[in-house]
Coordinates of C-alpha atoms and ligand atoms in Angstrom, one line a residue:
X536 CA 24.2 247.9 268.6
X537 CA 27.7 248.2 267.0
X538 CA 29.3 244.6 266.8
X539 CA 26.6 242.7 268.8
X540 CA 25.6 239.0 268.1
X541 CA 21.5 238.5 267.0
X542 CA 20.9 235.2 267.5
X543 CA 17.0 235.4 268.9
X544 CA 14.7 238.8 268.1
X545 CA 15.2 238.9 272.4
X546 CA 18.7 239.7 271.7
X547 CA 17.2 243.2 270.8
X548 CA 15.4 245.4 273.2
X549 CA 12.2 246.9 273.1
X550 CA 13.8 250.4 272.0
X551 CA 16.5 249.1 269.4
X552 CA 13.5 247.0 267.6
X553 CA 11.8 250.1 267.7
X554 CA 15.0 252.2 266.0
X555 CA 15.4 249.7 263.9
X556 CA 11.8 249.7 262.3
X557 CA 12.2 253.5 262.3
X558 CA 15.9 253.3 260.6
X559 CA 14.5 250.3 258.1
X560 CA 11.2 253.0 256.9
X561 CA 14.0 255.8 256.6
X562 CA 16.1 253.5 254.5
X563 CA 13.1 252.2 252.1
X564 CA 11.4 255.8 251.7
X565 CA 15.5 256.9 251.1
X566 CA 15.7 259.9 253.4
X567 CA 18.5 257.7 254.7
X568 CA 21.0 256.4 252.5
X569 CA 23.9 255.0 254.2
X570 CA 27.5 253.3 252.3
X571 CA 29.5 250.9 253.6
X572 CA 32.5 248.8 252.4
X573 CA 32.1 245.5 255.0
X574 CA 31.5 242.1 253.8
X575 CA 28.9 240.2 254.6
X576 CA 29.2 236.3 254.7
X577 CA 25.9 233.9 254.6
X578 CA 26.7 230.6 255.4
X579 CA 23.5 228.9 254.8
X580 CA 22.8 224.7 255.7
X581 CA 19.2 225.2 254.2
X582 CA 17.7 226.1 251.4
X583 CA 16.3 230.0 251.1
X584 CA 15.3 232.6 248.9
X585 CA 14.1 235.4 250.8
X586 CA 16.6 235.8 253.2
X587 CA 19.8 235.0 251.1
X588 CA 18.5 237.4 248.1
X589 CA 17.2 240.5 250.4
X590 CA 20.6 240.3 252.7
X591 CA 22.3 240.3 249.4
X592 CA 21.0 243.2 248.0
X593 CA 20.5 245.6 250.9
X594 CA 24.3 244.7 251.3
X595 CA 24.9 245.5 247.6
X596 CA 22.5 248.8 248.4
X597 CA 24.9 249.8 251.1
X598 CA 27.7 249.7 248.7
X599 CA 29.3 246.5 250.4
X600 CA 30.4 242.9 249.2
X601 CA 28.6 239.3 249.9
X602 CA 30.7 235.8 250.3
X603 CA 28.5 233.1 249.5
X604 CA 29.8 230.5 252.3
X605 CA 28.1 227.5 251.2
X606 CA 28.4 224.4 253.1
X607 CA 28.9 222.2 250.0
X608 CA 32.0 224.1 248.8
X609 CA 34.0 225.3 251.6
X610 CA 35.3 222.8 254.7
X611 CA 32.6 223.5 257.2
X612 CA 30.2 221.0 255.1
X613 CA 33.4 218.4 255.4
X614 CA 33.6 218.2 258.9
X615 CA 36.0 220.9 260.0
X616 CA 34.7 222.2 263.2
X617 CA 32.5 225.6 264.2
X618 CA 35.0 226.6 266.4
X619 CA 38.2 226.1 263.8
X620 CA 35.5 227.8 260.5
X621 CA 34.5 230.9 263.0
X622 CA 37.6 231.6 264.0
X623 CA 39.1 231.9 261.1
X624 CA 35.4 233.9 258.9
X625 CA 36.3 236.4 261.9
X626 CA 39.9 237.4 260.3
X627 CA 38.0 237.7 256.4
X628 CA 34.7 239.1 257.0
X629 CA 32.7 241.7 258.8
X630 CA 29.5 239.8 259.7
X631 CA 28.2 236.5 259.5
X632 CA 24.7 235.5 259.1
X633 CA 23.8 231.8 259.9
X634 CA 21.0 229.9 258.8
X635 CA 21.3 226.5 260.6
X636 CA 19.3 223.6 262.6
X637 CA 20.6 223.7 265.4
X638 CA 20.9 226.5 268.3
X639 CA 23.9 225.3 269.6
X640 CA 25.6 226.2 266.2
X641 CA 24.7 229.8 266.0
X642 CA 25.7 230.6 269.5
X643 CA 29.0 228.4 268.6
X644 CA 29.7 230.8 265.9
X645 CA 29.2 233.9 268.0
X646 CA 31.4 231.9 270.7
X647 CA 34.3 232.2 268.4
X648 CA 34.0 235.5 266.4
X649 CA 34.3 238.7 267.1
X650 CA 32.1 240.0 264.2
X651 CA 28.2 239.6 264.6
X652 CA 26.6 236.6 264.0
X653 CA 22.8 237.2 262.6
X654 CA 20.4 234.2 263.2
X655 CA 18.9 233.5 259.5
X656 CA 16.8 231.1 261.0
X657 CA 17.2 228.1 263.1
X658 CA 15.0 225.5 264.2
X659 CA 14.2 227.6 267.4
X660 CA 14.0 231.0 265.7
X661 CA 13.9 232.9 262.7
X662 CA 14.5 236.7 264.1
X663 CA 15.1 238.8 261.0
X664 CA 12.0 237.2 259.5
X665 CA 9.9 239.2 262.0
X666 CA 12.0 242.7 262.1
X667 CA 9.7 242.5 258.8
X668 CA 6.4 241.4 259.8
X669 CA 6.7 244.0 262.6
X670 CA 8.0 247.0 259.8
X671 CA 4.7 245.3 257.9
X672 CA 2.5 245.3 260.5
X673 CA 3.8 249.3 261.3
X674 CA 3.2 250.1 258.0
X675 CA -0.6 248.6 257.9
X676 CA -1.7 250.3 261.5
X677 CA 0.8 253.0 262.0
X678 CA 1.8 251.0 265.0
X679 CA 2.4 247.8 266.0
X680 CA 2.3 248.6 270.1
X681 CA -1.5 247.7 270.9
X682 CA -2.0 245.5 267.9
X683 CA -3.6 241.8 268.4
X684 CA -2.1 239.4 266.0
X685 CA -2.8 235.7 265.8
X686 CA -0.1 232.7 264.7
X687 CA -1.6 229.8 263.0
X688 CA 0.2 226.6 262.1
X689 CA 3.4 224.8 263.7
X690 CA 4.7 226.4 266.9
X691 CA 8.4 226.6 266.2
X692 CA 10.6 229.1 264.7
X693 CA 9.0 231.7 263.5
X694 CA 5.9 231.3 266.0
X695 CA 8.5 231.7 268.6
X696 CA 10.2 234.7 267.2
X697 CA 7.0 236.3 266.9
X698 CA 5.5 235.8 270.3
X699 CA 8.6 237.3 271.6
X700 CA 9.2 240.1 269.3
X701 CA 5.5 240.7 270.0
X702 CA 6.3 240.8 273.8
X703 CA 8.9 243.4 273.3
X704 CA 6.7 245.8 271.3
X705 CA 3.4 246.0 273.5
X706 CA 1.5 243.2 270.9
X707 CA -1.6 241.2 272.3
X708 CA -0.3 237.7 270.4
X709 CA -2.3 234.9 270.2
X710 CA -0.6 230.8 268.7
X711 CA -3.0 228.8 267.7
X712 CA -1.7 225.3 267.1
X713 CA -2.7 221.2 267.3
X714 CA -2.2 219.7 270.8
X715 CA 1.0 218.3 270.4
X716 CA 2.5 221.2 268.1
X717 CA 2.9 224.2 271.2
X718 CA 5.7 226.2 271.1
X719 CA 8.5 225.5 273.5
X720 CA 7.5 226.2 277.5
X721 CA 11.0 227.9 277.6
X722 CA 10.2 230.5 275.0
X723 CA 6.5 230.9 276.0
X724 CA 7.5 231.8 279.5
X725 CA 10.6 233.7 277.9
X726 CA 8.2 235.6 276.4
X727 CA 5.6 235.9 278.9
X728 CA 8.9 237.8 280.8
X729 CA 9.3 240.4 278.7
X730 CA 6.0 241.0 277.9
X731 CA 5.6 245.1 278.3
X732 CA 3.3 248.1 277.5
X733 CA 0.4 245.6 277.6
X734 CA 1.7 242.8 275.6
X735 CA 0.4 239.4 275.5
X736 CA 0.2 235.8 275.2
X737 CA -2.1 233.6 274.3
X738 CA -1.8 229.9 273.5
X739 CA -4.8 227.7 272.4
X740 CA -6.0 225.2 270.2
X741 CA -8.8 226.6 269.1
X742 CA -8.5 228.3 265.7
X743 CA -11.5 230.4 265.8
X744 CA -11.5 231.7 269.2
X745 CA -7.8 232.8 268.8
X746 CA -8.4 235.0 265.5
X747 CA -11.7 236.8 266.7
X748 CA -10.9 240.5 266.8
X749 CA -7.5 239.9 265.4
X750 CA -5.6 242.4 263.1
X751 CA -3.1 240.1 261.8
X752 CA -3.6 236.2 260.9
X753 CA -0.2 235.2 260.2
X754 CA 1.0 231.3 259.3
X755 CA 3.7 229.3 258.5
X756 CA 3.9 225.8 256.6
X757 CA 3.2 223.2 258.0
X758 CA 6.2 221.2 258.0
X759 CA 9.4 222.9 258.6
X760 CA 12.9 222.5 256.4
X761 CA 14.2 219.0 257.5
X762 CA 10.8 217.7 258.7
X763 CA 9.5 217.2 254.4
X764 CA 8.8 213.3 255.9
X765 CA 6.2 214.4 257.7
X766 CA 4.7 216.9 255.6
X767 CA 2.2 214.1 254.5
X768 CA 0.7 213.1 257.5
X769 CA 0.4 216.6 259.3
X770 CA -2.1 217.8 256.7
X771 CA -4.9 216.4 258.7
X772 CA -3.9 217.6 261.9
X773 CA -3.7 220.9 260.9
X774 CA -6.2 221.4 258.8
X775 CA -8.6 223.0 261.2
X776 CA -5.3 226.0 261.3
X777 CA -6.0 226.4 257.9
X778 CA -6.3 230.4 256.7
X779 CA -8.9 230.2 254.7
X780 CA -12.1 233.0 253.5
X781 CA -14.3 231.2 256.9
X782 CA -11.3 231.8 259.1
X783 CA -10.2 235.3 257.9
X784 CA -14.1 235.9 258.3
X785 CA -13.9 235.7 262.0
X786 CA -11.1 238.0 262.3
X787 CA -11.2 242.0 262.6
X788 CA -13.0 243.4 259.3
X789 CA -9.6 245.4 258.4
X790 CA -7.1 242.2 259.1
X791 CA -4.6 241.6 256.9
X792 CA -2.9 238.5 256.3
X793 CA 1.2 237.2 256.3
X794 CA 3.0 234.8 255.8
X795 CA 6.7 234.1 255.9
X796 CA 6.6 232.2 252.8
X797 CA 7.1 230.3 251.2
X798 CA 3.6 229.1 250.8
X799 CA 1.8 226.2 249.8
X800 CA -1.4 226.9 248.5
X801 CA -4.3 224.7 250.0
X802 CA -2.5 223.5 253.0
X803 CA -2.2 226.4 255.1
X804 CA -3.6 229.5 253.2
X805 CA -5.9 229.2 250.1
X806 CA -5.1 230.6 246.9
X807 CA -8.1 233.0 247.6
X808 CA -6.8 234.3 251.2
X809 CA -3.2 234.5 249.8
X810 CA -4.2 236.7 246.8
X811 CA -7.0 238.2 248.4
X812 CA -7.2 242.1 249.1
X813 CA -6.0 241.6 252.6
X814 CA -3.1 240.0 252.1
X815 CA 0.1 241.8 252.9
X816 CA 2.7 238.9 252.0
X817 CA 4.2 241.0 249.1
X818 CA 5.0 243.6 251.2
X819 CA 6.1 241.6 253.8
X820 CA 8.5 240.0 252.1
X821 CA 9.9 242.9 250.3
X822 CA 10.5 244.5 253.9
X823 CA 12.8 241.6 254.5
X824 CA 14.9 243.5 252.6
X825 CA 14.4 246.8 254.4
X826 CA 14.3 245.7 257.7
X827 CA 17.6 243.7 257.4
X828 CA 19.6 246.5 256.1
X829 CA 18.7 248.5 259.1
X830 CA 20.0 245.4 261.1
X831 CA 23.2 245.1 258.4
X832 CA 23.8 249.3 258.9
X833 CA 23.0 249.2 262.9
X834 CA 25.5 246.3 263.9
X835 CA 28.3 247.4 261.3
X836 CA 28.0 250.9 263.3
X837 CA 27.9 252.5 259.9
X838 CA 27.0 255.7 259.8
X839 CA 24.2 257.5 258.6
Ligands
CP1136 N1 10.7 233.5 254.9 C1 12.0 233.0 254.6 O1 12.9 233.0 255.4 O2 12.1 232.7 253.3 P1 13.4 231.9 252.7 O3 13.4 230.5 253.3 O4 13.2 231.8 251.2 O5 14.6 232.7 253.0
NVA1137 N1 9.2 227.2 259.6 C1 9.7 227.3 258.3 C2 10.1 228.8 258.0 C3 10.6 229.0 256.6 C4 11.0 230.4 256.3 C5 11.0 226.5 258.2 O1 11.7 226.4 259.2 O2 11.1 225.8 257.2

């Protein structure tokens, strides 16, 4: 995987998602423990704290340095161009991660560099979020290959990176979302493509009937970074999406619960589900963390 761009979680294969869950449990139970001296840049146009503190440390971890490359102090957030930025990251750094609106931008960036560019999430995907849900879901069944796992909410970044990381790893994954909120057609029949060892996909709009038997009931907010305008009136459309006690109740008796965070409490999880016994969202989110540094160690090429 040495030097390669990750811009979607389809930009990984089936096997190198499954090394890279393997290498990310080695690296958080430490019978792995490899040092670097790369630099990482994050050049972030929206607001995070998962993914800009756990890229952060695991590079720290591997003995490496971070560049903060925010858009409101350096010349990208002024207008100078993708193409003129990249260019010129590619002669400083070792690898870039991205978190952007558009695309477009990302695939810019990995246009004009020679490093690897990570997606940290764009309006179409968010692919490092689910290297975690996938290590968490691993971790919770001792496999995610076989596992039926239903998305709730908005079907846009992270609904899409799921149904396709899902494809690639054998998952039976259901989206549940309001007529009018379906994940892109591309992506579905993207997904629907590379659906192997048994995978796949459902897409409905009924809440209940997508989460019966399920082993994972996983959401999202509501209204995405960028769309806060609308946050308002989507609360009654989605509603029904809600993961609630009733909803979790028609699930599998041993499902557990995610969530990319952050959350908003009463809108689409409760305070109960989210700090209920079978939610994993803790864990999830510390194996952001894990999960990335096996991403960090496997494009750097660093040894281990
Ligand atoms: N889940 C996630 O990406 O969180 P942040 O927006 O805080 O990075
Ligand atoms: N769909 C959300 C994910 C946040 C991690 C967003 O794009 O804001």
């Amino acid at each position: 995987m040495k030097g390669r761009d990750v811009l979607g979680i389809a930009d990984l294969s089936s096997e190198e998602i499954r090394d890279l869950l393997q290498l990310a449990a080695e690296l958080k139970n430490g019978t792995r423990a490899p040092v670097c001296n790369k630099i990482l840049g994050l050049l972030f146009y929206k607001a995070s704290t998962r993914t800009r503190v756990s890229f952060t440390s695991a590079m720290y971890q591997l003995g490496g340095q971070v560049i903060d490359l925010n858009p409101n102090v350096t010349q990208v957030g002024r207008g100078e161009p993708i193409s003129d930025t990249a260019r010129v990251l590619d002669r400083y750094i070792d690898i870039l991660a991205v978190r952007t609106f558009k695309q477009e931008d990302l695939e810019e960036f990995a246009r004009y560099t020679e490093i690897p560019i990570i997606n940290a999430l764009s309006d179409l995907e968010h692919p490092c979020q689910i290297l975690a849900d996938l290590l968490t879901i691993q971790e919770c069944f001792g496999s995610v290959t076989g596992t039926t796992a239903t998305f709730l909410g908005d079907g846009n970044n992270v609904a899409h990176s799921f149904m396709l990381g899902g494809a690639l790893m054998g998952m039976k994954i259901r989206v549940a979302t309001p007529k009018g909120y379906l994940p892109d057609p591309a992506i579905v029949e993207k997904a629907n493509q590379l659906a192997v060892n048994g995978a796949e996909i459902m897409i409905t709009d009924d809440p209940i009937e997508a989460v019966k038997g399920s082993q994972v009931l996983y959401t999202d907010v509501w209204a995405s970074m960028g769309q806060e305008d609308l946050a308002e009136s989507r609360i009654p459309i989605f509603q029904p999406y809600q993961v609630n006690e009733e909803l979790l109740g028609h699930a599998d008796s041993e499902a557990i619960v995610l969530h990319c965070l952050p959350a908003h409490r009463g809108e689409e999880i409760t305070e109960a589900v989210i700090e209920g016994k079978q939610s994993r969202v803790w864990d999830e989110a510390e194996n952001r963390m894990h999960a990335q540094k096996a991403l960090l160690v496997s494009l750097l090429g660093i040894e281990s």
